[in-house]
Tab-separated table of C-alpha atoms in Angstrom:
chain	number	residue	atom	x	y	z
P	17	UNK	CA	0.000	0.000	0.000
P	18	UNK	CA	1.619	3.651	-0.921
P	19	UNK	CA	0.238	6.100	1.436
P	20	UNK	CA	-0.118	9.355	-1.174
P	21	UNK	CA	0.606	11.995	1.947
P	22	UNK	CA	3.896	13.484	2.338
P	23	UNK	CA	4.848	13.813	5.675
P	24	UNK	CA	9.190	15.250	6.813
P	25	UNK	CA	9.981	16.464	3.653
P	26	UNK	CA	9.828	19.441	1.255
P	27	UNK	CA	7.435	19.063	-1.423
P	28	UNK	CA	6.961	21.033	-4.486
P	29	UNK	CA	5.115	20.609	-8.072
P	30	UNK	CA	2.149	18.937	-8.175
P	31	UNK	CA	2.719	17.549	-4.184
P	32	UNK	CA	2.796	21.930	-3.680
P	33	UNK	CA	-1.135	22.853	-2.799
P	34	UNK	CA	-2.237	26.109	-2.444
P	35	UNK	CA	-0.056	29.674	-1.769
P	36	UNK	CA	-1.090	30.582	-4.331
P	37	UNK	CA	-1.589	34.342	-3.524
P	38	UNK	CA	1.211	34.363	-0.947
P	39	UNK	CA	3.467	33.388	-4.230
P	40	UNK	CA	1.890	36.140	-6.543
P	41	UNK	CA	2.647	38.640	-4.137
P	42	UNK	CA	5.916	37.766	-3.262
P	43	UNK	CA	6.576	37.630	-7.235
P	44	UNK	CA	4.860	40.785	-7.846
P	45	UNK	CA	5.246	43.064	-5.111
P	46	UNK	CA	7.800	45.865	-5.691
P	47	UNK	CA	9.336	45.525	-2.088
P	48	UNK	CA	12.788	43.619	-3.067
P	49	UNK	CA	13.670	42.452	0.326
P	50	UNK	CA	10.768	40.197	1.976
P	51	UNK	CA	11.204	37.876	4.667
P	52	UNK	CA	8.628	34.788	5.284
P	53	UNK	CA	8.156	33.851	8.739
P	54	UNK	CA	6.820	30.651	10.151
P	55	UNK	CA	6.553	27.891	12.726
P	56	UNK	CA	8.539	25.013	12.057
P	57	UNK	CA	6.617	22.503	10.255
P	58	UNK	CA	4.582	24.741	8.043
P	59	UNK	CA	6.153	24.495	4.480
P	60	UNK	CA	8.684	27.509	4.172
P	61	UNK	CA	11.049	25.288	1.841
P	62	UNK	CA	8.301	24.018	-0.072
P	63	UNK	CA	7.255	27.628	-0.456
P	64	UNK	CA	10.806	28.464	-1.572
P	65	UNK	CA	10.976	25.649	-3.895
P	66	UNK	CA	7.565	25.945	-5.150
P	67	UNK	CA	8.866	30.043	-6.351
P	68	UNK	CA	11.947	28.649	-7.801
P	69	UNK	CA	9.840	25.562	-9.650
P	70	UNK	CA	7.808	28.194	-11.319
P	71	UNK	CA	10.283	30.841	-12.110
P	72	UNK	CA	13.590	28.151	-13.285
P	73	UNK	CA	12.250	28.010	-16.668
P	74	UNK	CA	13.585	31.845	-16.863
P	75	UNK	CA	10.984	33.172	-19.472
P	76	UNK	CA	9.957	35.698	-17.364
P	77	UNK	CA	11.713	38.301	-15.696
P	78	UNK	CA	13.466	36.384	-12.677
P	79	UNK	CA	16.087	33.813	-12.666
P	80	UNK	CA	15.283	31.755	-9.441
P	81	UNK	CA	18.374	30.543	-6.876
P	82	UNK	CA	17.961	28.473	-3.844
P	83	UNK	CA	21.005	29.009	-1.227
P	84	UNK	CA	20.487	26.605	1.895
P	85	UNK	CA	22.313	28.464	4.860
P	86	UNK	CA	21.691	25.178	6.963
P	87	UNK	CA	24.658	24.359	8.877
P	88	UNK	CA	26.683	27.455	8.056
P	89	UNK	CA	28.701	29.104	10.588
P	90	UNK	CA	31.145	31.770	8.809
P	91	UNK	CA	31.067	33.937	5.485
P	92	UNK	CA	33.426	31.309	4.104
P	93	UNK	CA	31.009	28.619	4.644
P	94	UNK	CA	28.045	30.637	3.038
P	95	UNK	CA	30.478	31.539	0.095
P	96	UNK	CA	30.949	27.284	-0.516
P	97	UNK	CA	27.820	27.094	-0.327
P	98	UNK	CA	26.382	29.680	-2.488
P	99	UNK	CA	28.266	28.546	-5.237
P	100	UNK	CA	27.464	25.468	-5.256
P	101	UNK	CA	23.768	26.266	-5.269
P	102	UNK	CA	24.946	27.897	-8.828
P	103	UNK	CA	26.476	25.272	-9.877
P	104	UNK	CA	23.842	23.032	-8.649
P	105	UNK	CA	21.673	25.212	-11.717
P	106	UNK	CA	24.045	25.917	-13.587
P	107	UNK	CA	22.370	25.122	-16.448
P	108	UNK	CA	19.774	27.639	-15.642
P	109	UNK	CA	22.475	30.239	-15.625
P	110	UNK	CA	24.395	28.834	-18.382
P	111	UNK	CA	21.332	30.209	-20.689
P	112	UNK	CA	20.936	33.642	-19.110
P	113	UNK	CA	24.601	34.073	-20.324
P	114	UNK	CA	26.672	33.529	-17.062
P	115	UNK	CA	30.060	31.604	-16.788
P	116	UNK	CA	29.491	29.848	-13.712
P	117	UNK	CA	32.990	28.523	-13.128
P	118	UNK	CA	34.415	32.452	-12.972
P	119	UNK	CA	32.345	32.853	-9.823
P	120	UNK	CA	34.533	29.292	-8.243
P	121	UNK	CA	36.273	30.527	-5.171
P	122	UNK	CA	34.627	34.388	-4.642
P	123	UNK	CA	33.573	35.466	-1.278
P	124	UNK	CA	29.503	35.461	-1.643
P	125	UNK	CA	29.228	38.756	-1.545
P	126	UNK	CA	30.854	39.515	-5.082
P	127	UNK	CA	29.520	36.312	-6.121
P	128	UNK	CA	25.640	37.788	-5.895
P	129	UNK	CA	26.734	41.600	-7.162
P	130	UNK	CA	28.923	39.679	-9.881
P	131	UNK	CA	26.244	37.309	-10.862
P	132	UNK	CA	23.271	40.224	-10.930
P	133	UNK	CA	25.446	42.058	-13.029
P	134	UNK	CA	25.702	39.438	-15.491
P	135	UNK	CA	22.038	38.651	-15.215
P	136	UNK	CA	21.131	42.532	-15.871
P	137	UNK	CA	23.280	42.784	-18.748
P	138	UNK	CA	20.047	40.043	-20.375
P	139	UNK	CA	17.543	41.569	-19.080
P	140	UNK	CA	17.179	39.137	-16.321
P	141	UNK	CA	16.842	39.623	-12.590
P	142	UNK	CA	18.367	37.263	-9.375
P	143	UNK	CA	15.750	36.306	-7.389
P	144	UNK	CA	17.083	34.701	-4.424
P	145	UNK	CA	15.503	32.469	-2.475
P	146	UNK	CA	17.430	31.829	1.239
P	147	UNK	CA	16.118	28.764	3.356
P	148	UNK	CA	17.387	28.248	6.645
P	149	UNK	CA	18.670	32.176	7.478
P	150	UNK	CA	18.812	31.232	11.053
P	151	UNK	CA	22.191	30.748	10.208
P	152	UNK	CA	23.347	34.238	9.975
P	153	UNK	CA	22.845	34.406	13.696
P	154	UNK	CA	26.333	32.781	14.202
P	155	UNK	CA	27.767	34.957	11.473
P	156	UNK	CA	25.993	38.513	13.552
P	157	UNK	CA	28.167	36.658	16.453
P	158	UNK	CA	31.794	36.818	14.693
P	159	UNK	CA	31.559	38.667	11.633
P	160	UNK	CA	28.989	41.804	12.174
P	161	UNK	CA	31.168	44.154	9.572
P	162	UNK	CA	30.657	41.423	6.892
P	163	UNK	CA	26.835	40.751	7.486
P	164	UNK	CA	25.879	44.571	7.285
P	165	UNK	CA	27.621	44.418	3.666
P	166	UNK	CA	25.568	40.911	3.054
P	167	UNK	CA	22.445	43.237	4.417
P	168	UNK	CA	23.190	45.636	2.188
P	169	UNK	CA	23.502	43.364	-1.021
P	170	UNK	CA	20.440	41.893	-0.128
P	171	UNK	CA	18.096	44.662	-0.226
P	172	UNK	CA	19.927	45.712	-3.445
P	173	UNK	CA	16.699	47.038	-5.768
P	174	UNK	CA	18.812	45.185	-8.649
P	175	UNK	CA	17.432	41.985	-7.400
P	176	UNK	CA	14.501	40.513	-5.068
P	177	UNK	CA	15.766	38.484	-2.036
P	178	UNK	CA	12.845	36.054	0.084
P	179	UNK	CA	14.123	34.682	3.105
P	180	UNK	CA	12.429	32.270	5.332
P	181	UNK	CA	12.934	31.421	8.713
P	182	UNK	CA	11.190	30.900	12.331
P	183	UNK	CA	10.542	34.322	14.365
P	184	UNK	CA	14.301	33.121	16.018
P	185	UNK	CA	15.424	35.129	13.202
P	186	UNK	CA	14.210	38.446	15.028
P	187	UNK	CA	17.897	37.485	17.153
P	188	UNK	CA	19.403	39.212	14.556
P	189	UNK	CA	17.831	42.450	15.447
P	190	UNK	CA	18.963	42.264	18.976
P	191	UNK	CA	22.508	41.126	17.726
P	192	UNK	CA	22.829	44.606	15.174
P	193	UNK	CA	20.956	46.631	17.535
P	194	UNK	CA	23.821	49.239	17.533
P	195	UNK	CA	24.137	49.375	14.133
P	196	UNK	CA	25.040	52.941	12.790
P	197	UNK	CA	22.025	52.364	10.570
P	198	UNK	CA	19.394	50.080	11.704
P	199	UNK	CA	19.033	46.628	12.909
P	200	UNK	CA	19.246	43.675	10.003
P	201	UNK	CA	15.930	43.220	9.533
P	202	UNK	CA	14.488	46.504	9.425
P	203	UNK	CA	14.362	46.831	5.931
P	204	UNK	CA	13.009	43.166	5.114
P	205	UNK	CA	8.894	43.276	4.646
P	206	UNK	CA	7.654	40.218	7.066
P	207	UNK	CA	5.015	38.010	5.777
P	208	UNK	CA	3.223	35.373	8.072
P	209	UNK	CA	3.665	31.974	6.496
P	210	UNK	CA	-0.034	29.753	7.808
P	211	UNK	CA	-2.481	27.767	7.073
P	212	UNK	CA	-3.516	26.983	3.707
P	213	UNK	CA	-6.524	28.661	2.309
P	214	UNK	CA	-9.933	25.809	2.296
P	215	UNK	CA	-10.257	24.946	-1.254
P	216	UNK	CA	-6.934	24.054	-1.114
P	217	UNK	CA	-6.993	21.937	2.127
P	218	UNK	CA	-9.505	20.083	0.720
P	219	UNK	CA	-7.882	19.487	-2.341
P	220	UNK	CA	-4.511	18.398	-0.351
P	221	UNK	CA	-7.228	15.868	1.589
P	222	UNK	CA	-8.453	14.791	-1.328
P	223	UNK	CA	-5.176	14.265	-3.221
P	224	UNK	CA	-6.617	16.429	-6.106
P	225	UNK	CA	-3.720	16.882	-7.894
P	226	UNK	CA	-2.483	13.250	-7.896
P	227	UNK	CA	-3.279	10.467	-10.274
P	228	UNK	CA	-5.256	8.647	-8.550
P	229	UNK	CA	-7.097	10.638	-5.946
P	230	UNK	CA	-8.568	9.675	-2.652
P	231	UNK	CA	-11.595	9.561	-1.610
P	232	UNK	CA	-12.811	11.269	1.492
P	233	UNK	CA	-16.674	11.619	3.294
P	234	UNK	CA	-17.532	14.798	3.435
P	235	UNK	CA	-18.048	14.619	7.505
P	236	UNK	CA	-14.568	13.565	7.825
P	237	UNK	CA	-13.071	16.253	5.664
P	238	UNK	CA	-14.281	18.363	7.953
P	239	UNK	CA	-13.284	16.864	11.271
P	240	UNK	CA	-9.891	17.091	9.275
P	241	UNK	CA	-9.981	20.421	8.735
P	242	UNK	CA	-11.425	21.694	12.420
P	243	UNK	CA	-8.668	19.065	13.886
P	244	UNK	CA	-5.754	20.305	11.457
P	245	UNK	CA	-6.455	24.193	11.223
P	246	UNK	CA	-5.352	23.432	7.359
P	247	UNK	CA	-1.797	23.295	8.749
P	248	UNK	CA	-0.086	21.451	5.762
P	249	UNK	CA	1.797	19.043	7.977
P	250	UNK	CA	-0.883	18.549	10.053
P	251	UNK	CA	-3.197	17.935	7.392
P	252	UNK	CA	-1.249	14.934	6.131
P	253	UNK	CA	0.355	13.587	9.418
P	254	UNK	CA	-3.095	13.195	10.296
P	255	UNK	CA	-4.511	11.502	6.345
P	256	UNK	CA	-1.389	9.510	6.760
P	257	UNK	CA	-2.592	7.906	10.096
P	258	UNK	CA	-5.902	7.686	8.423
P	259	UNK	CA	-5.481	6.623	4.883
P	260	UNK	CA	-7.003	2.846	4.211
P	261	UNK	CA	-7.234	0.897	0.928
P	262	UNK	CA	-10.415	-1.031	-0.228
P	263	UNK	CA	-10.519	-4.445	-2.150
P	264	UNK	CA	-10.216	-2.661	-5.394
P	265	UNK	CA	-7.337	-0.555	-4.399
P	266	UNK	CA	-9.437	2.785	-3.868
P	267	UNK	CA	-7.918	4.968	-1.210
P	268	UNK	CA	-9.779	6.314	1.158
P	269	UNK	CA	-9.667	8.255	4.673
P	270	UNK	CA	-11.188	6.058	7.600
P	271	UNK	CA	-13.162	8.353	10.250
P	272	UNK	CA	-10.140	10.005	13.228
P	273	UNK	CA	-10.344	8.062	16.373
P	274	UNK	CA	-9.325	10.260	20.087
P	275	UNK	CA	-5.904	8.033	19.760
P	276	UNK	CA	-5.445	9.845	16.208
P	277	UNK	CA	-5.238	13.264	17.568
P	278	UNK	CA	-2.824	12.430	20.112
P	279	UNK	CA	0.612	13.995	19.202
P	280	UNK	CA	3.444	11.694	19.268
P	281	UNK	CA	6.936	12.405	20.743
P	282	UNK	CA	8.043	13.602	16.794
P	283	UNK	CA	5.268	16.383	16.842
P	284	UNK	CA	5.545	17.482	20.770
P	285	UNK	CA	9.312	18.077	19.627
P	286	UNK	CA	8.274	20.786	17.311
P	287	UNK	CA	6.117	22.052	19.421
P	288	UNK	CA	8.430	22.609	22.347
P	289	UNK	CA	10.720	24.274	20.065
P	290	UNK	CA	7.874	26.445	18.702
P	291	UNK	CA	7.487	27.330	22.400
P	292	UNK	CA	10.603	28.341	23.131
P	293	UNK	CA	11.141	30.349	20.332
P	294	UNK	CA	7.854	32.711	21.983
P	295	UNK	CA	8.363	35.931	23.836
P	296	UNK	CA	7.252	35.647	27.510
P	297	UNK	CA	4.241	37.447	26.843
P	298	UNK	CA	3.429	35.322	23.888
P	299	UNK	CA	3.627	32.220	26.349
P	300	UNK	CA	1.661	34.114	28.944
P	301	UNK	CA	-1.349	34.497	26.082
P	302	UNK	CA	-1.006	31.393	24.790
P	303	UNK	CA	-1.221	29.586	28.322
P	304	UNK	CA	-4.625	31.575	28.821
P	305	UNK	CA	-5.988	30.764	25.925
P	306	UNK	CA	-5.329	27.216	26.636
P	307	UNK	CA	-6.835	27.403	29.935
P	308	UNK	CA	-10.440	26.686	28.172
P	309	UNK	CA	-12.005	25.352	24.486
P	310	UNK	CA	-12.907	28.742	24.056
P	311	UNK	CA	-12.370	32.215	25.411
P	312	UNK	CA	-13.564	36.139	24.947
P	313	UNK	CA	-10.840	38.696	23.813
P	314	UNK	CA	-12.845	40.562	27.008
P	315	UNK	CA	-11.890	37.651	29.299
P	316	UNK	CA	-7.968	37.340	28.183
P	317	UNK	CA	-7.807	41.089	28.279
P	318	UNK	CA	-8.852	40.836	31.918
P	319	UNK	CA	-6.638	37.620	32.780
P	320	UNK	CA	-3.785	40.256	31.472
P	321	UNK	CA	-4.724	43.237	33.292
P	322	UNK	CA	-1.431	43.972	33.878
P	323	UNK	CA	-0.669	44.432	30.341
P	324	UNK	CA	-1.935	47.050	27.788
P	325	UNK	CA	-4.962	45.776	25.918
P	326	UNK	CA	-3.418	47.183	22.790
P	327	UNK	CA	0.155	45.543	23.641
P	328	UNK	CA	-2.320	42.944	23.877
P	329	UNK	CA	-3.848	42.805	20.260
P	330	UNK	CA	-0.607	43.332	19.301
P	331	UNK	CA	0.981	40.030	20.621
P	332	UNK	CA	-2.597	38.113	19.981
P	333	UNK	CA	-1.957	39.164	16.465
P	334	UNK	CA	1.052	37.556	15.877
P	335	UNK	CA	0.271	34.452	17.451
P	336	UNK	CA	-2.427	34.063	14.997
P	337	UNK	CA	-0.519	34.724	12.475
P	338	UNK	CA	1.681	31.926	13.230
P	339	UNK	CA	-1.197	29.705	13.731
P	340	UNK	CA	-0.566	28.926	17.616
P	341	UNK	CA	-4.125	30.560	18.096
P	342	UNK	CA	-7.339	30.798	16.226
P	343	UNK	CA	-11.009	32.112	16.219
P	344	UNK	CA	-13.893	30.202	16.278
P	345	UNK	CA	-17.435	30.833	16.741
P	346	UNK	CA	-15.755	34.678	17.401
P	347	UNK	CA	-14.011	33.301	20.827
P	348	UNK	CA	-10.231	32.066	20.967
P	349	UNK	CA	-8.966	28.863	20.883
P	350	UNK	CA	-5.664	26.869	20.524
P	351	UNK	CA	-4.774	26.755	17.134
P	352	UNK	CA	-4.981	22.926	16.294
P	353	UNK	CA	-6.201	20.041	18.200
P	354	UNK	CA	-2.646	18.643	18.516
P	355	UNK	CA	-1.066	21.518	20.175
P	356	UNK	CA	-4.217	21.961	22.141
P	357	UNK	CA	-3.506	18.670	23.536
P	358	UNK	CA	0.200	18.884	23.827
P	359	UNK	CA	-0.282	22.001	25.892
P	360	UNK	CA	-2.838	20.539	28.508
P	361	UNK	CA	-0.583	17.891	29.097
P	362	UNK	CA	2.852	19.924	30.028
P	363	UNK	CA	0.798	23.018	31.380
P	364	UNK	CA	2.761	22.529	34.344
P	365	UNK	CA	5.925	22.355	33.496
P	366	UNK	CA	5.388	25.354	30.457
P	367	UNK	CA	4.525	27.759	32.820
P	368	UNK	CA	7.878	27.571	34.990
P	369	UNK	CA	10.044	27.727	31.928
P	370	UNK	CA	10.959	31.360	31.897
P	371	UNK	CA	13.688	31.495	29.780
P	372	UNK	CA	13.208	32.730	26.308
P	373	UNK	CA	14.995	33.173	23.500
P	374	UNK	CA	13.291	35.877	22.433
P	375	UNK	CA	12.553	39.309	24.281
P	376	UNK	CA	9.139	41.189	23.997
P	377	UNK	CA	10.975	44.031	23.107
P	378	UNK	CA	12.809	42.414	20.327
P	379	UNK	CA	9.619	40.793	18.223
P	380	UNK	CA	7.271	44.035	19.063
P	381	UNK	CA	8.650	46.742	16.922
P	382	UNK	CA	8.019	44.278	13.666
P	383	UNK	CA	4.495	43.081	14.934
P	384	UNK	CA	3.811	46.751	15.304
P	385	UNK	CA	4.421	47.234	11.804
P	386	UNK	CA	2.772	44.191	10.440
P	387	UNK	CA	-0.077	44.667	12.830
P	388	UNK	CA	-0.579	48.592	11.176
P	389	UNK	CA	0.574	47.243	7.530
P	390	UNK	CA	-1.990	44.208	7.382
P	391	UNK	CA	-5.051	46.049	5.863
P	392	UNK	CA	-2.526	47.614	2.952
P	393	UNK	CA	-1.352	44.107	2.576
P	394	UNK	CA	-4.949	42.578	1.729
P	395	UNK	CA	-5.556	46.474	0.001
P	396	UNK	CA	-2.790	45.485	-2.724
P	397	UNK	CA	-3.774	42.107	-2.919
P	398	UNK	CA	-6.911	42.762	-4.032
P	399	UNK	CA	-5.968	45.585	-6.803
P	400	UNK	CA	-3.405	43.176	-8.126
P	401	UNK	CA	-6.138	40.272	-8.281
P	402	UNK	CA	-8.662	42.875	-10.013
P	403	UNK	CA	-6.426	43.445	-12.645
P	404	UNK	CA	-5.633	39.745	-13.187
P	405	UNK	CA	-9.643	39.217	-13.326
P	406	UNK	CA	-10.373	41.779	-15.724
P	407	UNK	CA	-7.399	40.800	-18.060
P	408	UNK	CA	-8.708	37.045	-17.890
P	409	UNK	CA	-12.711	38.595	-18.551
P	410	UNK	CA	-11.157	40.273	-21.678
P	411	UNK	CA	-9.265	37.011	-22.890
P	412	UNK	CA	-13.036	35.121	-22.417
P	413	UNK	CA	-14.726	37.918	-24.561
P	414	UNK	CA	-12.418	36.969	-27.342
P	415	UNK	CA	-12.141	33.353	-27.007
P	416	UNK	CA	-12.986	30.523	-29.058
P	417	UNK	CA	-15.377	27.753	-27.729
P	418	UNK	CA	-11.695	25.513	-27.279
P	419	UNK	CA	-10.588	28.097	-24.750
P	420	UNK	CA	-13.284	28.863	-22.571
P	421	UNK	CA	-13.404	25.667	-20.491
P	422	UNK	CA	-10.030	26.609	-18.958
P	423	UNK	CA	-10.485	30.207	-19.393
P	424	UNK	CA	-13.691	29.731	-17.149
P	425	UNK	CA	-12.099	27.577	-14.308
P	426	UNK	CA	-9.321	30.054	-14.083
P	427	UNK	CA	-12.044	32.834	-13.934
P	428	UNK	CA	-13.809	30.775	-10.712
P	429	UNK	CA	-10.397	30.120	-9.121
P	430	UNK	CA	-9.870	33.964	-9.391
P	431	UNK	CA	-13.302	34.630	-8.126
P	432	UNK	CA	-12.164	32.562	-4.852
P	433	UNK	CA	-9.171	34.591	-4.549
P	434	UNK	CA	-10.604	37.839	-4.649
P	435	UNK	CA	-13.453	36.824	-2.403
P	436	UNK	CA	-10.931	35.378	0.339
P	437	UNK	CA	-8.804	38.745	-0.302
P	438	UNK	CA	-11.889	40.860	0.686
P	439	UNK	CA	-12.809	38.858	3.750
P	440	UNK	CA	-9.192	38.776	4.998
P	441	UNK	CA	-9.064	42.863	4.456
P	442	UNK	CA	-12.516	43.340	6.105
P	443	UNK	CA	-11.068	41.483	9.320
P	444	UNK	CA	-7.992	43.213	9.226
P	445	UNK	CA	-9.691	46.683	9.224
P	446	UNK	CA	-11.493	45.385	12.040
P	447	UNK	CA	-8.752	44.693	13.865
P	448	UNK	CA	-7.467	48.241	13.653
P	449	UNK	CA	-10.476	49.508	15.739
P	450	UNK	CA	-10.077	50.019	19.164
């Protein structure tokens, strides 16, 4: 039997679902330093391979590159490396017109003004895509002169740089703090990295995009989905436990027992991490959030009394973002059924851990900005995904009968978009008010 779910690695292709508007604004916004934040577990390399999948075939106006900082500890390490994440393409660059084997032996930071140089010169430019960043932590720690030039590069308008991390990235901040300028990542637009949107958590239940699909009751695609929160990992750690095969072959998803939604040691590892990686005043909220199925803004405002309600929203607000809390039924909640669980069971021994790696004062400046930014976020969203409908309304008025099958379903899938955009924006302005 070959379980269909993908569960510990990156995926990309037709195993990728959904970002799909987190991807066209990455591509398309004109900020050219961005930085994707998210819990571990929740598909950041996917999402970095998924960019580079659909940009490598270079007809459009980036050439993708993938640099892996994982394991690095000094600029010589992330030079190595860098090149041989060209070389690793180098066929790619071969055919925008670069010699790959002149950049053999450069220190990384001529290697990326070198290479956009040569990229420029045909009309091309570097996107770079940098997975693990958490890296340049131990670089802050021994080689801050080199890392503000690295900075610098980065947020070079001649190219567009994505990074993607956990929030332990914010480190960095604290680390450059006395910068002549300002800290690293001031500079780097954060986007929240979450759940998947619902037509396409159904669709990675469902397997839609696989040969052979499975099939799923519609009762249990939901428990899925409440259970899950559409967290990707989630989703299929869970189908995985789930998935059963008929006489005939036909895959199919078996109703979740209690046993199913018990984390196992693998999961309550990322979670602990995830934990530690909070602010103490994003443990605090979580812990009272936890303390019930469901609770009232009103009632963890007063549980907090001690703390700002705005400082508050603030905090609340990034913690959704991240997906450790949600909203249903317009009350608060734990943001999955698994880290509900995991956090009943080692309430205890959470609340006496009061060393963080994070400080409050570190992570609220960029929540502050994200918090304020949120409703121009959705704001450009939607314009972009107006345009893209009426340019796909003016292809249907001029199609033949051949095209307008497709044409059509792309039409609906944009419909979806722009009515998700909407929503999200309407919340977010509804956020702002005090």
């Amino acid at each position: 039997m070959r379980i269909p779910y993908v569960v510990g690695r990156w995926v990309c292709g037709p195993n990728h679902y959904g970002r799909h508007r987190l991807i066209a604004y990455l591509l398309h916004t004109p900020d050219t330093a961005l930085w994707a934040v998210g819990a571990r577990r929740i598909g950041k390399t996917s999402l970095l391979r998924q960019i580079e999948r659909l940009t490598e075939d270079g007809g459009g106006e980036f050439i993708p590159l993938f640099w892996d900082m994982q394991g690095c500890e000094t600029s010589g390490d992330l030079s190595s490396e860098l090149y041989l994440s060209i070389e690793d393409a180098g066929d790619r660059f071969a055919a925008a017109g670069v010699q790959v084997a002149e950049l053999e032996g450069l220190d990384a930071l001529l290697i990326l003004r070198r290479l956009t140089r040569m990229l420029a010169a045909r009309g091309k430019r570097l996107l770079l895509l940098i997975d693990e960043a958490e890296a340049l932590i131990a670089i802050a720690q021994k080689e801050a002169a080199w890392l503000a030039r690295l900075r610098r590069t980065l947020q070079d308008p001649s190219l567009k740089t994505i990074l993607a991390s956990t929030k332990l990235l914010v480190q960095l901040n604290e680390l450059t703090a006395d910068w002549p300028t300002s800290p690293f990542l001031f500079g780097f637009n954060m986007v929240n990295l979450w759940s998947l949107d619902p037509d396409s958590a159904v669709e990675l239940i469902e397997q839609r995009q696989s040969a052979v699909q499975v099939h799923v009751d519609p009762a249990v695609r939901d428990e899925i989905l409440l259970h899950t929160n559409r967290h990707p990992y989630l989703i299929q750690y869970l189908c995985q436990r789930l998935y059963e095969e008929d006489r005939n072959g036909q895959g199919y998803l078996r109703p979740p027992t209690d046993e199913d939604l018990n984390p196992d040691h693998l999961l309550a590892g990322f979670f602990l991490i995830d934990f530690q990686q909070l602010t103490l005043l994003e443990r605090r909220i979580l812990l009272a959030v936890g303390e019930r199925a469901l609770t009232s803004e009103a009632d963890l405002l007063a549980q907090l009394a001690d703390e700002s309600p705005q400082r508050i929203r603030t905090f609340l607000w990034g913690l959704e973002k991240l997906g450790h809390v949600r909203r249903l039924f317009n009350q608060l909640s734990i943001g999955n059924e698994y880290l509900r669980r995991w956090l009943h069971d080692e309430r205890e021994r959470l609340a006496h851990m009061n060393e963080t790696l994070l400080a409050d004062e570190s992570i609220e400046p960029l929540l502050q900005i994200g918090y304020r930014r949120e409703p121009l976020y959705y704001q450009v969203e939607i314009e972009r995904i107006q345009r893209e409908h009426a340019s796909l309304q003016q292809a249907l008025a001029g199609s033949s009968n051949g095209e307008r099958a497709e044409l059509l379903a792309e039409l609906n899938r944009i419909n979806r978009q722009l009515y998700n955009a909407r929503r999200d924006y309407e919340l977010a302005l509804l956020r702002q008010q005090p």
